[in-house]
Structures are given as C-alpha cells and as structure tokens.
Amino acid sequence: MKQMNEADQQLARQAIGLLDLTSLSGDDDAERIIALCQRAQTPFGPVAAVCVFPRFVALARRTLDSLGGQAIRVATVVNFPHGGANVASVVAETLEAIDAGANEVDLVYPYRSLLMGDAQTGLSMVAACRDTCAGRARLKVILETGELRDPQMIRQASQDAIAAGADFLKTSTGKVLVNATEQAVRIMLEAIAERGGLVGLKAAGGIRTFDDARTYIELARSRFGTAWINADHMRLGASGLLDELLAQLECPVGGEA
C-alpha cells in the first residue's frame, strides 16, 4: 500500500470525522455492536456517529459512554429498508428510538408512493417525524435514489423532504441494487443549495474506498466550499470504509505496507 501524500492524509482524517460507522445486517448481535462502538474511537479521532438497528440503540449509547465517546452520536433507522407508507407506525418507531437514546434518525422516505404519483405521503411522513424529533434528534431522510432513478423524481423527493423539515438528505439504504451515485448527489446538493445550504448531505450505500469518500466530499466542497464540510453538514455512511482509511493513514512514511 503506497504512502498517502499530505493532502490525502488530511482528507482521510476528515473522512473519519464525517463517518457514520454502520452495522445494519440481519445477523447483528450485541457482540458486534459493542465491537463497532469500540472501533468508533480511532487513533485519528472519533467518527461522527455509529448507525445501528433500533433494538441496539441503548446498547450503543451505553457502550460509547463507557468508552468516553459521549460526543459520538448514535444513529438508527426507521421505516427500513422498504420505505412503507404507514405514517403512524413510523412515528411510533421514531419515538421509541429517540426514547432509547438515538441522537439521529435515518428515515426511509416512502419512495414507492412517490413513484406511484403520491407525493403527499412523503411530505406527511417527514413532517410528522420532524415533529417527533424536534429538539431531541436530527432527522436524516433516506431517499433511495437508486430506486427513484429519474433525475426529476430525485429532485422532487429532495425538495419535498427539505420542505417537510429534513435536517439531512441521504442517498440510500445500501440494501438495493443501485445506491449512491455522483448524479444523485449532484441533484441533492442542488436542492440543498436552493434552500441556502442549511440541510446536510449523507452519501451512503456502496461507499467502500478512499476514492469513493474523496468523490463525495469534493462534490460537496465544490458546491458549498471548505467550511461546509463538517459533521453538521456532511456524512458518509459506510461499514467497511473505516478499515481502508485507517490502513492508509497507518502506512509507514516513505514506503509500503
């Protein structure tokens, strides 16, 4: 593995601080979640958040706190992964997750409803979850852009989610064939720009390499500038990316590992 130059080292450190370190596998157990939380504190600084299923929120919070990681957020997912249309059920799920200690809620937007011509369900669901999260948790809305596919659909979902009160727009669940793409992120960034850059962006799904991280950070930087690139505005959702970033940063200077 070739040694990174100084600029790449700085970018890799920045990417760690933007990372939502994620474990959303069907066979997740307590041991895996504890190990995830232990990895969240790195020699190069903490990740932004750990993202786990709702049933592991309380465990993740306790584990992080016991390790001195009080500043690391606990994120969870609701209406996941299929993006159903039952607003009341999703609100109940959101409230339960916040009561368990979630700092951030990643809500799957009811994208199938939009594809069938129903925009109101998405507006209502995001607004209801926004009210539930108000003052207690950050709301990140997963648009599932790979399923929406059409640029105009991605634009409408982005605009509607922002209008209904999303704090972040997120590309994907990582559970479908097409996840984060440069095209989708460009459309989402434009919708965010239309509202003054006040809403954040989370690129997630298929982000595994340093070059993937660089691509999405640079897209956001080119749109909003360097100062915008922080954990309040930009996230990278991934499970395997941290290992690559650490391997790159820990490579001995002037040689190969």
Coordinates of C-alpha atoms in Angstrom, one line a residue:
M1 CA 0.0 0.0 0.0
K2 CA 1.5 3.3 -1.1
Q3 CA 2.0 6.1 1.4
M4 CA -0.5 8.9 1.2
N5 CA 0.7 12.4 0.4
E6 CA 0.0 15.1 3.0
A7 CA -3.2 16.3 1.3
D8 CA -4.6 12.8 1.1
Q9 CA -3.8 12.2 4.7
Q10 CA -5.7 15.3 5.7
L11 CA -8.7 14.2 3.6
A12 CA -8.6 10.7 5.1
R13 CA -8.7 12.2 8.6
Q14 CA -11.5 14.5 7.6
A15 CA -13.5 11.5 6.2
I16 CA -13.1 9.6 9.5
G17 CA -14.7 12.6 11.3
L18 CA -17.6 12.5 8.8
L19 CA -18.3 8.8 9.0
D20 CA -21.5 7.2 10.2
L21 CA -19.9 3.8 11.1
T22 CA -22.7 1.4 10.3
S23 CA -23.8 -2.1 11.1
L24 CA -27.3 -2.9 9.6
S25 CA -27.0 -6.7 9.0
G26 CA -29.8 -9.1 9.7
D27 CA -27.5 -11.2 11.9
D28 CA -26.2 -8.3 14.1
D29 CA -25.9 -9.1 17.7
A30 CA -24.7 -7.4 20.9
E31 CA -21.1 -8.5 20.5
R32 CA -20.9 -7.0 17.0
I33 CA -22.4 -3.7 18.2
I34 CA -20.0 -3.4 21.1
A35 CA -17.1 -4.1 18.7
L36 CA -18.5 -1.4 16.4
C37 CA -18.6 1.1 19.2
Q38 CA -15.0 0.2 20.2
R39 CA -13.9 1.0 16.6
A40 CA -15.6 4.4 16.7
Q41 CA -12.7 5.9 18.7
T42 CA -9.8 5.8 16.3
P43 CA -6.1 7.0 16.7
F44 CA -7.1 9.8 14.3
G45 CA -10.1 11.0 16.1
P46 CA -13.7 9.7 16.6
V47 CA -16.2 9.0 13.9
A48 CA -19.3 11.3 13.7
A49 CA -21.8 8.5 14.6
V50 CA -22.5 4.8 14.8
C51 CA -25.6 3.7 13.0
V52 CA -27.4 0.6 14.3
F53 CA -30.8 -1.0 14.3
P54 CA -33.3 0.5 16.8
R55 CA -33.0 -2.6 19.1
F56 CA -29.3 -1.8 19.6
V57 CA -29.6 2.0 20.3
A58 CA -29.5 1.7 24.1
L59 CA -26.6 -0.7 24.0
A60 CA -24.6 1.5 21.6
R61 CA -25.2 4.6 23.8
R62 CA -24.1 2.8 27.0
T63 CA -21.0 1.3 25.3
L64 CA -19.9 4.6 23.7
D65 CA -20.4 6.4 27.0
S66 CA -18.4 3.8 28.9
L67 CA -15.5 4.3 26.4
G68 CA -15.5 8.1 26.8
G69 CA -17.3 8.5 23.5
Q70 CA -20.1 10.8 24.7
A71 CA -19.6 13.1 21.7
I72 CA -20.2 10.2 19.2
R73 CA -23.8 10.2 18.1
V74 CA -26.0 7.2 17.9
A75 CA -28.0 7.0 14.7
T76 CA -30.7 4.5 13.9
V77 CA -33.0 3.7 11.0
V78 CA -36.8 3.7 10.8
N79 CA -39.2 2.6 8.0
F80 CA -36.2 0.5 7.0
P81 CA -35.4 -0.8 4.4
H82 CA -38.6 -0.8 2.4
G83 CA -39.9 2.7 2.9
G84 CA -43.5 1.8 3.7
A85 CA -46.4 4.3 3.7
N86 CA -47.8 3.9 7.2
V87 CA -47.1 7.3 8.8
A88 CA -48.4 6.4 12.3
S89 CA -46.3 3.3 12.5
V90 CA -43.1 5.2 11.5
V91 CA -43.8 8.0 14.0
A92 CA -44.2 5.4 16.8
E93 CA -40.9 3.7 15.7
T94 CA -39.2 7.1 15.7
L95 CA -40.4 8.0 19.2
E96 CA -39.3 4.6 20.6
A97 CA -35.8 5.1 19.0
I98 CA -35.4 8.6 20.5
D99 CA -36.6 7.4 23.9
A100 CA -33.9 4.6 23.7
G101 CA -31.2 7.3 23.2
A102 CA -30.9 7.9 19.5
N103 CA -29.4 11.2 18.6
E104 CA -30.2 10.8 14.9
V105 CA -32.9 9.1 13.0
D106 CA -32.4 8.0 9.4
L107 CA -35.9 7.7 7.9
V108 CA -36.6 5.8 4.7
Y109 CA -38.7 8.1 2.6
P110 CA -41.8 6.3 1.1
Y111 CA -40.3 6.4 -2.3
R112 CA -42.7 3.8 -3.8
S113 CA -45.6 6.1 -3.0
L114 CA -43.9 8.9 -4.9
L115 CA -43.2 6.6 -7.9
M116 CA -47.0 5.9 -8.0
G117 CA -47.8 9.7 -8.1
D118 CA -48.4 10.2 -4.3
A119 CA -46.2 12.9 -3.0
Q120 CA -48.4 13.7 0.0
T121 CA -47.4 10.6 2.0
G122 CA -43.8 11.6 1.9
L123 CA -44.5 15.1 2.9
S124 CA -46.7 13.9 5.8
M125 CA -44.3 11.3 7.0
V126 CA -41.2 13.6 7.0
A127 CA -43.2 16.4 8.7
A128 CA -44.6 14.0 11.4
C129 CA -41.2 12.6 12.1
R130 CA -39.7 16.1 12.2
D131 CA -42.2 17.0 14.9
T132 CA -41.3 13.8 16.8
C133 CA -37.6 14.6 16.6
A134 CA -37.9 18.3 17.3
G135 CA -35.4 19.3 20.0
R136 CA -34.3 15.7 20.6
A137 CA -32.8 14.2 17.5
R138 CA -31.6 15.0 14.0
L139 CA -33.7 13.7 11.1
K140 CA -31.9 12.3 8.1
V141 CA -34.2 11.3 5.2
I142 CA -33.1 8.4 3.0
L143 CA -34.5 9.0 -0.5
E144 CA -33.4 5.6 -2.0
T145 CA -32.2 7.5 -5.1
G146 CA -31.3 4.3 -7.0
E147 CA -34.9 3.2 -6.9
L148 CA -36.2 6.6 -7.9
R149 CA -33.8 6.6 -10.8
D150 CA -35.3 9.5 -12.8
P151 CA -33.5 12.8 -12.0
Q152 CA -36.7 14.7 -11.7
M153 CA -38.0 12.2 -9.2
I154 CA -34.8 12.5 -7.2
R155 CA -35.2 16.3 -7.3
Q156 CA -38.8 16.2 -6.2
A157 CA -38.1 13.8 -3.3
S158 CA -35.2 16.1 -2.3
Q159 CA -37.3 19.3 -2.4
D160 CA -40.2 17.7 -0.6
A161 CA -38.1 16.2 2.2
I162 CA -36.4 19.6 2.7
A163 CA -39.8 21.4 2.7
A164 CA -41.2 19.0 5.3
G165 CA -38.3 19.5 7.7
A166 CA -35.4 17.1 7.0
D167 CA -32.1 18.0 8.6
F168 CA -30.2 15.9 6.1
L169 CA -30.8 14.2 2.8
K170 CA -29.3 10.7 2.5
T171 CA -28.9 8.8 -0.8
S172 CA -29.6 5.2 0.0
T173 CA -30.2 2.3 2.4
G174 CA -27.4 0.2 0.9
K175 CA -30.0 -2.6 0.5
V176 CA -30.8 -2.1 -3.2
L177 CA -29.0 -2.7 -6.4
V178 CA -28.1 0.9 -7.1
N179 CA -27.0 3.1 -4.2
A180 CA -25.1 6.4 -4.0
T181 CA -24.2 7.8 -7.4
E182 CA -22.5 11.1 -8.4
Q183 CA -25.6 12.1 -10.4
A184 CA -27.9 11.7 -7.5
V185 CA -25.6 13.5 -5.1
R186 CA -25.3 16.4 -7.6
I187 CA -29.1 16.7 -7.7
M188 CA -29.4 16.6 -3.9
L189 CA -26.8 19.2 -3.5
E190 CA -28.6 21.5 -5.9
A191 CA -31.8 21.1 -3.9
I192 CA -29.9 21.8 -0.7
A193 CA -28.4 24.9 -2.3
E194 CA -31.9 26.2 -3.3
R195 CA -32.6 26.3 0.5
G196 CA -29.4 28.1 1.4
G197 CA -27.2 25.1 2.2
L198 CA -28.9 24.7 5.5
V199 CA -29.7 21.0 5.1
G200 CA -26.9 18.4 5.2
L201 CA -26.0 15.6 2.8
K202 CA -25.3 11.9 3.7
A203 CA -23.8 9.8 0.9
A204 CA -24.4 6.1 1.8
G205 CA -24.5 2.8 0.0
G206 CA -21.6 1.3 -1.8
I207 CA -19.0 3.7 -0.3
R208 CA -16.0 1.4 0.4
T209 CA -12.8 3.1 -0.7
F210 CA -10.9 6.3 0.0
D211 CA -11.5 7.4 -3.6
D212 CA -15.3 6.9 -3.0
A213 CA -15.1 9.2 0.0
R214 CA -13.0 11.7 -1.9
T215 CA -15.5 11.8 -4.7
Y216 CA -18.5 12.8 -2.5
I217 CA -16.5 15.2 -0.2
E218 CA -15.2 17.0 -3.3
L219 CA -18.7 17.3 -4.8
A220 CA -19.9 18.9 -1.7
R221 CA -16.9 21.1 -1.3
S222 CA -17.1 22.4 -4.9
R223 CA -20.8 23.3 -4.3
F224 CA -20.5 24.9 -0.8
G225 CA -16.9 25.5 0.0
T226 CA -14.4 24.0 2.5
A227 CA -16.1 25.4 5.6
W228 CA -19.3 23.5 4.9
I229 CA -17.5 20.1 5.1
N230 CA -18.1 19.2 8.7
A231 CA -20.2 16.6 10.5
D232 CA -23.1 19.1 10.8
H233 CA -23.4 19.2 7.1
M234 CA -21.8 16.2 5.5
R235 CA -21.8 12.5 6.4
L236 CA -20.5 9.3 4.8
G237 CA -22.5 6.2 5.7
A238 CA -20.4 3.0 5.4
S239 CA -19.3 -0.2 7.2
G240 CA -16.0 -1.0 5.5
L241 CA -14.6 2.4 4.7
L242 CA -13.0 3.0 8.1
D243 CA -10.7 0.0 7.7
E244 CA -9.3 1.3 4.5
L245 CA -8.9 4.9 5.8
L246 CA -7.0 3.6 8.9
A247 CA -4.8 1.3 6.8
Q248 CA -3.9 4.2 4.5
L249 CA -3.1 6.5 7.4
E250 CA -1.1 3.9 9.3
C251 CA 1.1 3.0 6.3
P252 CA 4.8 3.8 7.2
V253 CA 6.1 7.0 5.8
G254 CA 8.2 6.7 2.7
G255 CA 7.4 3.1 2.0
E256 CA 4.8 0.4 1.5
A257 CA 3.0 -1.8 4.0

